[in-house]
mmCIF file of N, CA and C in Angstrom:
data_model
loop_
_atom_site.group_PDB
_atom_site.id
_atom_site.type_symbol
_atom_site.label_atom_id
_atom_site.label_comp_id
_atom_site.label_asym_id
_atom_site.label_seq_id
_atom_site.Cartn_x
_atom_site.Cartn_y
_atom_site.Cartn_z
ATOM 1 N N UNK A 21 -78.122 38.834 45.261
ATOM 2 C CA UNK A 21 -79.109 39.251 44.190
ATOM 3 C C UNK A 21 -78.596 38.792 42.823
ATOM 4 N N UNK A 22 -79.408 38.197 42.034
ATOM 5 C CA UNK A 22 -79.053 37.664 40.770
ATOM 6 C C UNK A 22 -79.943 38.312 39.705
ATOM 7 N N UNK A 23 -79.461 38.569 38.476
ATOM 8 C CA UNK A 23 -80.250 39.057 37.391
ATOM 9 C C UNK A 23 -80.014 38.031 36.244
ATOM 10 N N UNK A 24 -81.173 37.584 35.758
ATOM 11 C CA UNK A 24 -81.208 36.416 34.717
ATOM 12 C C UNK A 24 -81.731 37.061 33.498
ATOM 13 N N UNK A 25 -81.001 37.153 32.506
ATOM 14 C CA UNK A 25 -81.434 37.719 31.182
ATOM 15 C C UNK A 25 -81.767 36.714 30.194
ATOM 16 N N UNK A 26 -82.730 36.888 29.301
ATOM 17 C CA UNK A 26 -83.133 35.898 28.334
ATOM 18 C C UNK A 26 -83.641 36.616 27.136
ATOM 19 N N UNK A 27 -83.919 35.855 26.031
ATOM 20 C CA UNK A 27 -84.484 36.402 24.848
ATOM 21 C C UNK A 27 -83.696 36.820 23.626
ATOM 22 N N UNK A 28 -82.422 36.756 23.853
ATOM 23 C CA UNK A 28 -81.526 37.056 22.728
ATOM 24 C C UNK A 28 -81.612 35.929 21.673
ATOM 25 N N UNK A 29 -80.974 36.276 20.534
ATOM 26 C CA UNK A 29 -80.952 35.236 19.420
ATOM 27 C C UNK A 29 -80.475 35.912 18.091
ATOM 28 N N UNK A 30 -80.697 35.113 17.131
ATOM 29 C CA UNK A 30 -80.395 35.611 15.680
ATOM 30 C C UNK A 30 -81.626 36.044 15.007
ATOM 31 N N UNK A 31 -81.688 37.232 14.473
ATOM 32 C CA UNK A 31 -82.789 37.816 13.724
ATOM 33 C C UNK A 31 -82.311 38.465 12.439
ATOM 34 N N UNK A 32 -83.189 38.579 11.421
ATOM 35 C CA UNK A 32 -82.808 39.284 10.196
ATOM 36 C C UNK A 32 -82.989 40.757 10.360
ATOM 37 N N UNK A 33 -82.296 41.570 9.552
ATOM 38 C CA UNK A 33 -82.513 43.004 9.663
ATOM 39 C C UNK A 33 -84.039 43.344 9.415
ATOM 40 N N UNK A 34 -84.473 44.274 10.282
ATOM 41 C CA UNK A 34 -85.895 44.631 10.220
ATOM 42 C C UNK A 34 -86.821 43.859 11.137
ATOM 43 N N UNK A 35 -86.208 42.740 11.694
ATOM 44 C CA UNK A 35 -86.938 41.871 12.594
ATOM 45 C C UNK A 35 -87.026 42.417 14.071
ATOM 46 N N UNK A 36 -87.642 41.638 14.933
ATOM 47 C CA UNK A 36 -87.920 42.061 16.319
ATOM 48 C C UNK A 36 -87.535 41.027 17.233
ATOM 49 N N UNK A 37 -87.163 41.452 18.512
ATOM 50 C CA UNK A 37 -86.836 40.497 19.544
ATOM 51 C C UNK A 37 -87.343 41.188 20.869
ATOM 52 N N UNK A 38 -87.666 40.437 21.808
ATOM 53 C CA UNK A 38 -87.870 40.858 23.217
ATOM 54 C C UNK A 38 -87.023 40.262 24.221
ATOM 55 N N UNK A 39 -86.241 41.033 24.966
ATOM 56 C CA UNK A 39 -85.351 40.614 26.069
ATOM 57 C C UNK A 39 -86.122 40.756 27.344
ATOM 58 N N UNK A 40 -85.793 39.881 28.240
ATOM 59 C CA UNK A 40 -86.364 39.902 29.695
ATOM 60 C C UNK A 40 -85.212 39.779 30.570
ATOM 61 N N UNK A 41 -85.303 40.428 31.772
ATOM 62 C CA UNK A 41 -84.299 40.241 32.731
ATOM 63 C C UNK A 41 -84.927 40.334 34.125
ATOM 64 N N UNK A 42 -84.994 39.187 34.841
ATOM 65 C CA UNK A 42 -85.674 38.936 36.124
ATOM 66 C C UNK A 42 -84.600 39.114 37.311
ATOM 67 N N UNK A 43 -84.877 39.893 38.243
ATOM 68 C CA UNK A 43 -84.049 40.045 39.491
ATOM 69 C C UNK A 43 -84.578 39.207 40.535
ATOM 70 N N UNK A 44 -83.693 38.534 41.357
ATOM 71 C CA UNK A 44 -84.156 37.641 42.368
ATOM 72 C C UNK A 44 -83.152 37.770 43.522
ATOM 73 N N UNK A 45 -83.553 37.250 44.671
ATOM 74 C CA UNK A 45 -82.630 37.270 45.856
ATOM 75 C C UNK A 45 -83.077 38.192 46.869
ATOM 76 N N UNK A 46 -82.047 38.758 47.651
ATOM 77 C CA UNK A 46 -82.330 39.590 48.779
ATOM 78 C C UNK A 46 -82.640 41.100 48.433
ATOM 79 N N UNK A 47 -83.826 41.236 47.807
ATOM 80 C CA UNK A 47 -84.160 42.479 47.307
ATOM 81 C C UNK A 47 -85.249 43.083 48.148
ATOM 82 N N UNK A 48 -84.993 44.318 48.617
ATOM 83 C CA UNK A 48 -86.036 45.133 49.292
ATOM 84 C C UNK A 48 -86.748 46.050 48.421
ATOM 85 N N UNK A 49 -86.041 46.713 47.613
ATOM 86 C CA UNK A 49 -86.513 47.588 46.538
ATOM 87 C C UNK A 49 -85.652 47.727 45.359
ATOM 88 N N UNK A 50 -86.275 47.912 44.194
ATOM 89 C CA UNK A 50 -85.381 48.257 42.971
ATOM 90 C C UNK A 50 -85.668 49.586 42.467
ATOM 91 N N UNK A 51 -84.561 50.440 42.256
ATOM 92 C CA UNK A 51 -84.840 51.820 41.651
ATOM 93 C C UNK A 51 -84.769 51.492 40.180
ATOM 94 N N UNK A 52 -83.704 52.149 39.607
ATOM 95 C CA UNK A 52 -83.564 52.060 38.170
ATOM 96 C C UNK A 52 -83.150 50.738 37.652
ATOM 97 N N UNK A 53 -83.781 50.282 36.541
ATOM 98 C CA UNK A 53 -83.257 49.182 35.778
ATOM 99 C C UNK A 53 -82.988 49.619 34.312
ATOM 100 N N UNK A 54 -82.098 48.844 33.787
ATOM 101 C CA UNK A 54 -81.672 49.245 32.373
ATOM 102 C C UNK A 54 -81.050 48.165 31.541
ATOM 103 N N UNK A 55 -80.910 48.509 30.295
ATOM 104 C CA UNK A 55 -80.177 47.654 29.347
ATOM 105 C C UNK A 55 -78.985 48.370 28.816
ATOM 106 N N UNK A 56 -77.868 47.711 28.726
ATOM 107 C CA UNK A 56 -76.676 48.153 28.188
ATOM 108 C C UNK A 56 -76.304 47.157 27.093
ATOM 109 N N UNK A 57 -75.386 47.532 26.249
ATOM 110 C CA UNK A 57 -74.850 46.618 25.265
ATOM 111 C C UNK A 57 -73.413 46.888 24.912
ATOM 112 N N UNK A 58 -72.750 45.690 24.470
ATOM 113 C CA UNK A 58 -71.325 45.947 24.119
ATOM 114 C C UNK A 58 -71.061 45.087 22.910
ATOM 115 N N UNK A 59 -70.689 45.715 21.769
ATOM 116 C CA UNK A 59 -70.323 45.200 20.542
ATOM 117 C C UNK A 59 -68.882 44.812 20.633
ATOM 118 N N UNK A 60 -68.485 43.820 19.758
ATOM 119 C CA UNK A 60 -67.050 43.409 19.676
ATOM 120 C C UNK A 60 -66.102 44.664 19.366
ATOM 121 N N UNK A 61 -65.121 44.864 20.211
ATOM 122 C CA UNK A 61 -64.110 45.903 19.942
ATOM 123 C C UNK A 61 -64.574 47.176 20.443
ATOM 124 N N UNK A 62 -65.871 47.331 21.052
ATOM 125 C CA UNK A 62 -66.336 48.585 21.390
ATOM 126 C C UNK A 62 -66.670 48.612 22.967
ATOM 127 N N UNK A 63 -66.804 49.730 23.530
ATOM 128 C CA UNK A 63 -67.051 49.926 24.922
ATOM 129 C C UNK A 63 -68.546 49.648 25.218
ATOM 130 N N UNK A 64 -68.826 49.305 26.388
ATOM 131 C CA UNK A 64 -70.303 49.050 26.745
ATOM 132 C C UNK A 64 -70.966 50.461 26.652
ATOM 133 N N UNK A 65 -72.207 50.410 26.133
ATOM 134 C CA UNK A 65 -73.073 51.744 26.080
ATOM 135 C C UNK A 65 -74.368 51.443 26.540
ATOM 136 N N UNK A 66 -74.975 52.547 26.981
ATOM 137 C CA UNK A 66 -76.316 52.602 27.513
ATOM 138 C C UNK A 66 -77.289 52.385 26.359
ATOM 139 N N UNK A 67 -78.306 51.612 26.474
ATOM 140 C CA UNK A 67 -79.422 51.487 25.540
ATOM 141 C C UNK A 67 -80.677 52.086 26.063
ATOM 142 N N UNK A 68 -81.076 51.743 27.203
ATOM 143 C CA UNK A 68 -82.321 52.320 27.800
ATOM 144 C C UNK A 68 -82.356 52.079 29.278
ATOM 145 N N UNK A 69 -82.957 52.989 30.034
ATOM 146 C CA UNK A 69 -83.225 52.744 31.438
ATOM 147 C C UNK A 69 -84.642 53.131 31.752
ATOM 148 N N UNK A 70 -85.191 52.693 32.848
ATOM 149 C CA UNK A 70 -86.421 52.911 33.321
ATOM 150 C C UNK A 70 -86.422 52.999 34.889
ATOM 151 N N UNK A 71 -87.062 54.007 35.438
ATOM 152 C CA UNK A 71 -87.075 54.225 36.898
ATOM 153 C C UNK A 71 -88.279 53.362 37.419
ATOM 154 N N UNK A 72 -88.212 53.356 38.800
ATOM 155 C CA UNK A 72 -89.312 52.646 39.517
ATOM 156 C C UNK A 72 -90.709 53.223 39.211
ATOM 157 N N UNK A 73 -90.683 54.644 38.815
ATOM 158 C CA UNK A 73 -91.967 55.290 38.480
ATOM 159 C C UNK A 73 -92.252 55.309 36.893
ATOM 160 N N UNK A 74 -91.403 54.463 36.166
ATOM 161 C CA UNK A 74 -91.527 54.128 34.777
ATOM 162 C C UNK A 74 -91.104 55.336 33.861
ATOM 163 N N UNK A 75 -90.318 56.305 34.445
ATOM 164 C CA UNK A 75 -89.714 57.232 33.505
ATOM 165 C C UNK A 75 -88.656 56.591 32.669
ATOM 166 N N UNK A 76 -88.521 56.867 31.448
ATOM 167 C CA UNK A 76 -87.628 56.095 30.551
ATOM 168 C C UNK A 76 -86.582 57.081 29.954
ATOM 169 N N UNK A 77 -85.541 56.460 29.424
ATOM 170 C CA UNK A 77 -84.411 57.144 28.853
ATOM 171 C C UNK A 77 -83.783 56.266 27.753
ATOM 172 N N UNK A 78 -83.561 56.786 26.630
ATOM 173 C CA UNK A 78 -83.065 55.918 25.570
ATOM 174 C C UNK A 78 -81.890 56.534 24.835
ATOM 175 N N UNK A 79 -81.056 55.715 24.434
ATOM 176 C CA UNK A 79 -79.934 56.109 23.485
ATOM 177 C C UNK A 79 -80.503 56.693 22.284
ATOM 178 N N UNK A 80 -79.970 57.606 21.649
ATOM 179 C CA UNK A 80 -80.412 58.245 20.382
ATOM 180 C C UNK A 80 -80.530 57.195 19.233
ATOM 181 N N UNK A 81 -79.530 56.267 19.332
ATOM 182 C CA UNK A 81 -79.502 55.284 18.115
ATOM 183 C C UNK A 81 -80.680 54.268 18.200
ATOM 184 N N UNK A 82 -81.417 54.218 19.420
ATOM 185 C CA UNK A 82 -82.471 53.156 19.454
ATOM 186 C C UNK A 82 -83.840 53.854 19.653
ATOM 187 N N UNK A 83 -83.941 55.165 19.883
ATOM 188 C CA UNK A 83 -85.215 55.777 20.165
ATOM 189 C C UNK A 83 -86.090 55.590 19.032
ATOM 190 N N UNK A 84 -87.283 55.255 19.315
ATOM 191 C CA UNK A 84 -88.299 55.055 18.309
ATOM 192 C C UNK A 84 -88.347 53.656 17.800
ATOM 193 N N UNK A 85 -87.404 52.850 18.160
ATOM 194 C CA UNK A 85 -87.319 51.479 17.676
ATOM 195 C C UNK A 85 -87.435 50.537 18.898
ATOM 196 N N UNK A 86 -86.866 50.879 20.016
ATOM 197 C CA UNK A 86 -86.776 50.004 21.233
ATOM 198 C C UNK A 86 -87.691 50.622 22.164
ATOM 199 N N UNK A 87 -88.269 49.730 22.944
ATOM 200 C CA UNK A 87 -89.245 50.129 24.135
ATOM 201 C C UNK A 87 -88.762 49.371 25.334
ATOM 202 N N UNK A 88 -88.496 50.112 26.430
ATOM 203 C CA UNK A 88 -88.199 49.425 27.662
ATOM 204 C C UNK A 88 -89.420 49.541 28.653
ATOM 205 N N UNK A 89 -89.674 48.476 29.384
ATOM 206 C CA UNK A 89 -90.782 48.465 30.273
ATOM 207 C C UNK A 89 -90.392 47.559 31.482
ATOM 208 N N UNK A 90 -91.183 47.640 32.581
ATOM 209 C CA UNK A 90 -90.891 46.773 33.691
ATOM 210 C C UNK A 90 -92.163 46.317 34.372
ATOM 211 N N UNK A 91 -92.043 45.171 35.086
ATOM 212 C CA UNK A 91 -93.127 44.685 35.950
ATOM 213 C C UNK A 91 -92.568 44.640 37.420
ATOM 214 N N UNK A 92 -93.037 45.630 38.194
ATOM 215 C CA UNK A 92 -92.454 45.718 39.498
ATOM 216 C C UNK A 92 -92.915 44.504 40.410
ATOM 217 N N UNK A 93 -93.912 43.870 40.049
ATOM 218 C CA UNK A 93 -94.318 42.888 40.805
ATOM 219 C C UNK A 93 -93.584 41.541 40.655
ATOM 220 N N UNK A 94 -92.858 41.515 39.412
ATOM 221 C CA UNK A 94 -92.004 40.437 39.080
ATOM 222 C C UNK A 94 -90.560 40.739 39.151
ATOM 223 N N UNK A 95 -90.222 42.006 39.524
ATOM 224 C CA UNK A 95 -88.755 42.493 39.485
ATOM 225 C C UNK A 95 -88.147 42.248 38.230
ATOM 226 N N UNK A 96 -88.885 42.444 37.010
ATOM 227 C CA UNK A 96 -88.429 42.116 35.734
ATOM 228 C C UNK A 96 -88.495 43.405 34.871
ATOM 229 N N UNK A 97 -87.459 43.462 34.017
ATOM 230 C CA UNK A 97 -87.376 44.544 33.015
ATOM 231 C C UNK A 97 -87.412 43.900 31.691
ATOM 232 N N UNK A 98 -87.984 44.557 30.726
ATOM 233 C CA UNK A 98 -88.118 44.051 29.374
ATOM 234 C C UNK A 98 -87.550 45.055 28.324
ATOM 235 N N UNK A 99 -87.168 44.585 27.186
ATOM 236 C CA UNK A 99 -86.605 45.420 26.087
ATOM 237 C C UNK A 99 -87.251 44.867 24.853
ATOM 238 N N UNK A 100 -88.220 45.647 24.332
ATOM 239 C CA UNK A 100 -88.719 45.276 23.010
ATOM 240 C C UNK A 100 -88.019 45.987 21.891
ATOM 241 N N UNK A 101 -87.325 45.186 20.975
ATOM 242 C CA UNK A 101 -86.456 45.776 19.958
ATOM 243 C C UNK A 101 -87.253 45.469 18.644
ATOM 244 N N UNK A 102 -87.658 46.592 17.978
ATOM 245 C CA UNK A 102 -88.128 46.550 16.583
ATOM 246 C C UNK A 102 -87.154 47.132 15.610
ATOM 247 N N UNK A 103 -87.529 46.805 14.237
ATOM 248 C CA UNK A 103 -86.693 47.274 13.186
ATOM 249 C C UNK A 103 -85.249 47.196 13.466
ATOM 250 N N UNK A 104 -84.802 45.958 13.831
ATOM 251 C CA UNK A 104 -83.422 45.837 14.207
ATOM 252 C C UNK A 104 -82.510 45.905 12.995
ATOM 253 N N UNK A 105 -81.345 46.423 13.302
ATOM 254 C CA UNK A 105 -80.268 46.663 12.243
ATOM 255 C C UNK A 105 -79.058 45.976 12.627
ATOM 256 N N UNK A 106 -78.113 45.696 11.599
ATOM 257 C CA UNK A 106 -76.919 44.879 11.908
ATOM 258 C C UNK A 106 -76.066 45.533 13.081
ATOM 259 N N UNK A 107 -76.123 46.977 13.027
ATOM 260 C CA UNK A 107 -75.405 47.608 14.122
ATOM 261 C C UNK A 107 -75.906 47.454 15.522
ATOM 262 N N UNK A 108 -77.113 46.898 15.620
ATOM 263 C CA UNK A 108 -77.632 46.510 16.989
ATOM 264 C C UNK A 108 -77.035 45.104 17.508
ATOM 265 N N UNK A 109 -76.230 44.519 16.666
ATOM 266 C CA UNK A 109 -75.525 43.259 17.128
ATOM 267 C C UNK A 109 -74.628 43.607 18.298
ATOM 268 N N UNK A 110 -74.797 42.847 19.400
ATOM 269 C CA UNK A 110 -74.047 43.057 20.600
ATOM 270 C C UNK A 110 -74.473 42.032 21.614
ATOM 271 N N UNK A 111 -73.758 42.014 22.761
ATOM 272 C CA UNK A 111 -74.265 41.304 23.971
ATOM 273 C C UNK A 111 -74.928 42.340 24.754
ATOM 274 N N UNK A 112 -76.153 42.014 25.114
ATOM 275 C CA UNK A 112 -76.960 42.910 25.862
ATOM 276 C C UNK A 112 -77.039 42.581 27.313
ATOM 277 N N UNK A 113 -76.635 43.498 28.200
ATOM 278 C CA UNK A 113 -76.652 43.251 29.642
ATOM 279 C C UNK A 113 -77.725 43.998 30.358
ATOM 280 N N UNK A 114 -78.241 43.376 31.308
ATOM 281 C CA UNK A 114 -79.242 44.179 32.114
ATOM 282 C C UNK A 114 -78.639 44.642 33.440
ATOM 283 N N UNK A 115 -79.135 45.658 33.964
ATOM 284 C CA UNK A 115 -78.558 46.276 35.213
ATOM 285 C C UNK A 115 -79.682 46.626 36.089
ATOM 286 N N UNK A 116 -79.475 46.562 37.419
ATOM 287 C CA UNK A 116 -80.529 46.999 38.359
ATOM 288 C C UNK A 116 -79.806 47.648 39.562
ATOM 289 N N UNK A 117 -80.404 48.774 40.044
ATOM 290 C CA UNK A 117 -79.984 49.492 41.196
ATOM 291 C C UNK A 117 -80.834 49.043 42.278
ATOM 292 N N UNK A 118 -80.295 48.248 43.291
ATOM 293 C CA UNK A 118 -81.155 47.468 44.212
ATOM 294 C C UNK A 118 -80.805 47.845 45.611
ATOM 295 N N UNK A 119 -81.857 48.107 46.351
ATOM 296 C CA UNK A 119 -81.748 48.193 47.873
ATOM 297 C C UNK A 119 -81.977 46.899 48.388
ATOM 298 N N UNK A 120 -80.865 46.358 49.025
ATOM 299 C CA UNK A 120 -80.946 44.903 49.498
ATOM 300 C C UNK A 120 -81.747 44.845 50.805
ATOM 301 N N UNK A 121 -82.010 43.673 51.262
ATOM 302 C CA UNK A 121 -82.700 43.489 52.514
ATOM 303 C C UNK A 121 -81.746 43.935 53.648
ATOM 304 N N UNK A 122 -80.457 44.109 53.368
ATOM 305 C CA UNK A 122 -79.545 44.685 54.451
ATOM 306 C C UNK A 122 -79.558 46.117 54.299
ATOM 307 N N UNK A 123 -80.461 46.676 53.509
ATOM 308 C CA UNK A 123 -80.607 48.180 53.419
ATOM 309 C C UNK A 123 -79.268 48.746 52.754
ATOM 310 N N UNK A 124 -78.675 48.094 51.816
ATOM 311 C CA UNK A 124 -77.537 48.584 51.177
ATOM 312 C C UNK A 124 -77.793 48.768 49.720
ATOM 313 N N UNK A 125 -77.581 49.981 49.017
ATOM 314 C CA UNK A 125 -77.762 50.115 47.708
ATOM 315 C C UNK A 125 -76.635 49.469 46.880
ATOM 316 N N UNK A 126 -76.936 48.806 45.938
ATOM 317 C CA UNK A 126 -75.834 48.165 45.056
ATOM 318 C C UNK A 126 -76.250 48.108 43.684
ATOM 319 N N UNK A 127 -75.448 48.184 42.681
ATOM 320 C CA UNK A 127 -75.710 47.915 41.207
ATOM 321 C C UNK A 127 -75.425 46.471 41.008
ATOM 322 N N UNK A 128 -76.352 45.819 40.225
ATOM 323 C CA UNK A 128 -76.090 44.315 39.744
ATOM 324 C C UNK A 128 -76.165 44.289 38.310
ATOM 325 N N UNK A 129 -75.551 43.304 37.796
ATOM 326 C CA UNK A 129 -75.473 43.110 36.291
ATOM 327 C C UNK A 129 -75.961 41.620 36.038
ATOM 328 N N UNK A 130 -76.635 41.531 34.968
ATOM 329 C CA UNK A 130 -77.022 40.168 34.386
ATOM 330 C C UNK A 130 -75.817 39.625 33.612
ATOM 331 N N UNK A 131 -75.928 38.349 33.177
ATOM 332 C CA UNK A 131 -74.877 37.699 32.562
ATOM 333 C C UNK A 131 -74.640 38.080 31.052
ATOM 334 N N UNK A 132 -75.641 38.725 30.518
ATOM 335 C CA UNK A 132 -75.621 39.012 29.140
ATOM 336 C C UNK A 132 -76.221 38.057 28.218
ATOM 337 N N UNK A 133 -76.956 38.578 27.177
ATOM 338 C CA UNK A 133 -77.509 37.767 26.180
ATOM 339 C C UNK A 133 -77.127 38.269 24.794
ATOM 340 N N UNK A 134 -76.750 37.384 23.858
ATOM 341 C CA UNK A 134 -76.294 37.756 22.548
ATOM 342 C C UNK A 134 -77.455 38.128 21.698
ATOM 343 N N UNK A 135 -77.402 39.272 20.908
ATOM 344 C CA UNK A 135 -78.226 39.567 19.872
ATOM 345 C C UNK A 135 -77.511 39.732 18.714
ATOM 346 N N UNK A 136 -77.879 39.019 17.644
ATOM 347 C CA UNK A 136 -77.131 39.056 16.324
ATOM 348 C C UNK A 136 -78.167 39.366 15.236
ATOM 349 N N UNK A 137 -77.946 40.557 14.578
ATOM 350 C CA UNK A 137 -78.793 40.947 13.482
ATOM 351 C C UNK A 137 -78.069 40.652 12.109
ATOM 352 N N UNK A 138 -78.478 39.684 11.430
ATOM 353 C CA UNK A 138 -77.791 39.376 10.106
ATOM 354 C C UNK A 138 -78.742 38.721 9.195
ATOM 355 N N UNK A 139 -78.535 38.870 7.912
ATOM 356 C CA UNK A 139 -79.299 38.163 6.944
ATOM 357 C C UNK A 139 -78.520 36.837 6.501
#
């Protein structure tokens, strides 16, 4: 199973970006998908998660600014980020809890995509 993230980049404060993460490979079913981020010198932290039934959970710091969604037909999770702040600068990693075709549950991570918020 592979997770391919895209959509990061450089944006000015107050701007917007949309991240995408597509899962592929030996997938039978995907449960929760999510986004995490890691800023330089800091630990990785949860940004947002979404279950297979589209229940969502957000970090307090992004609530009201970020929206997580998913397309189950494409095994893809999205993160729409509005009103970006310099403190949102980090590498963003996607995660998926996958039931493989071997009927084994495993967590998978994408390679990360850099988001830089700066004027």
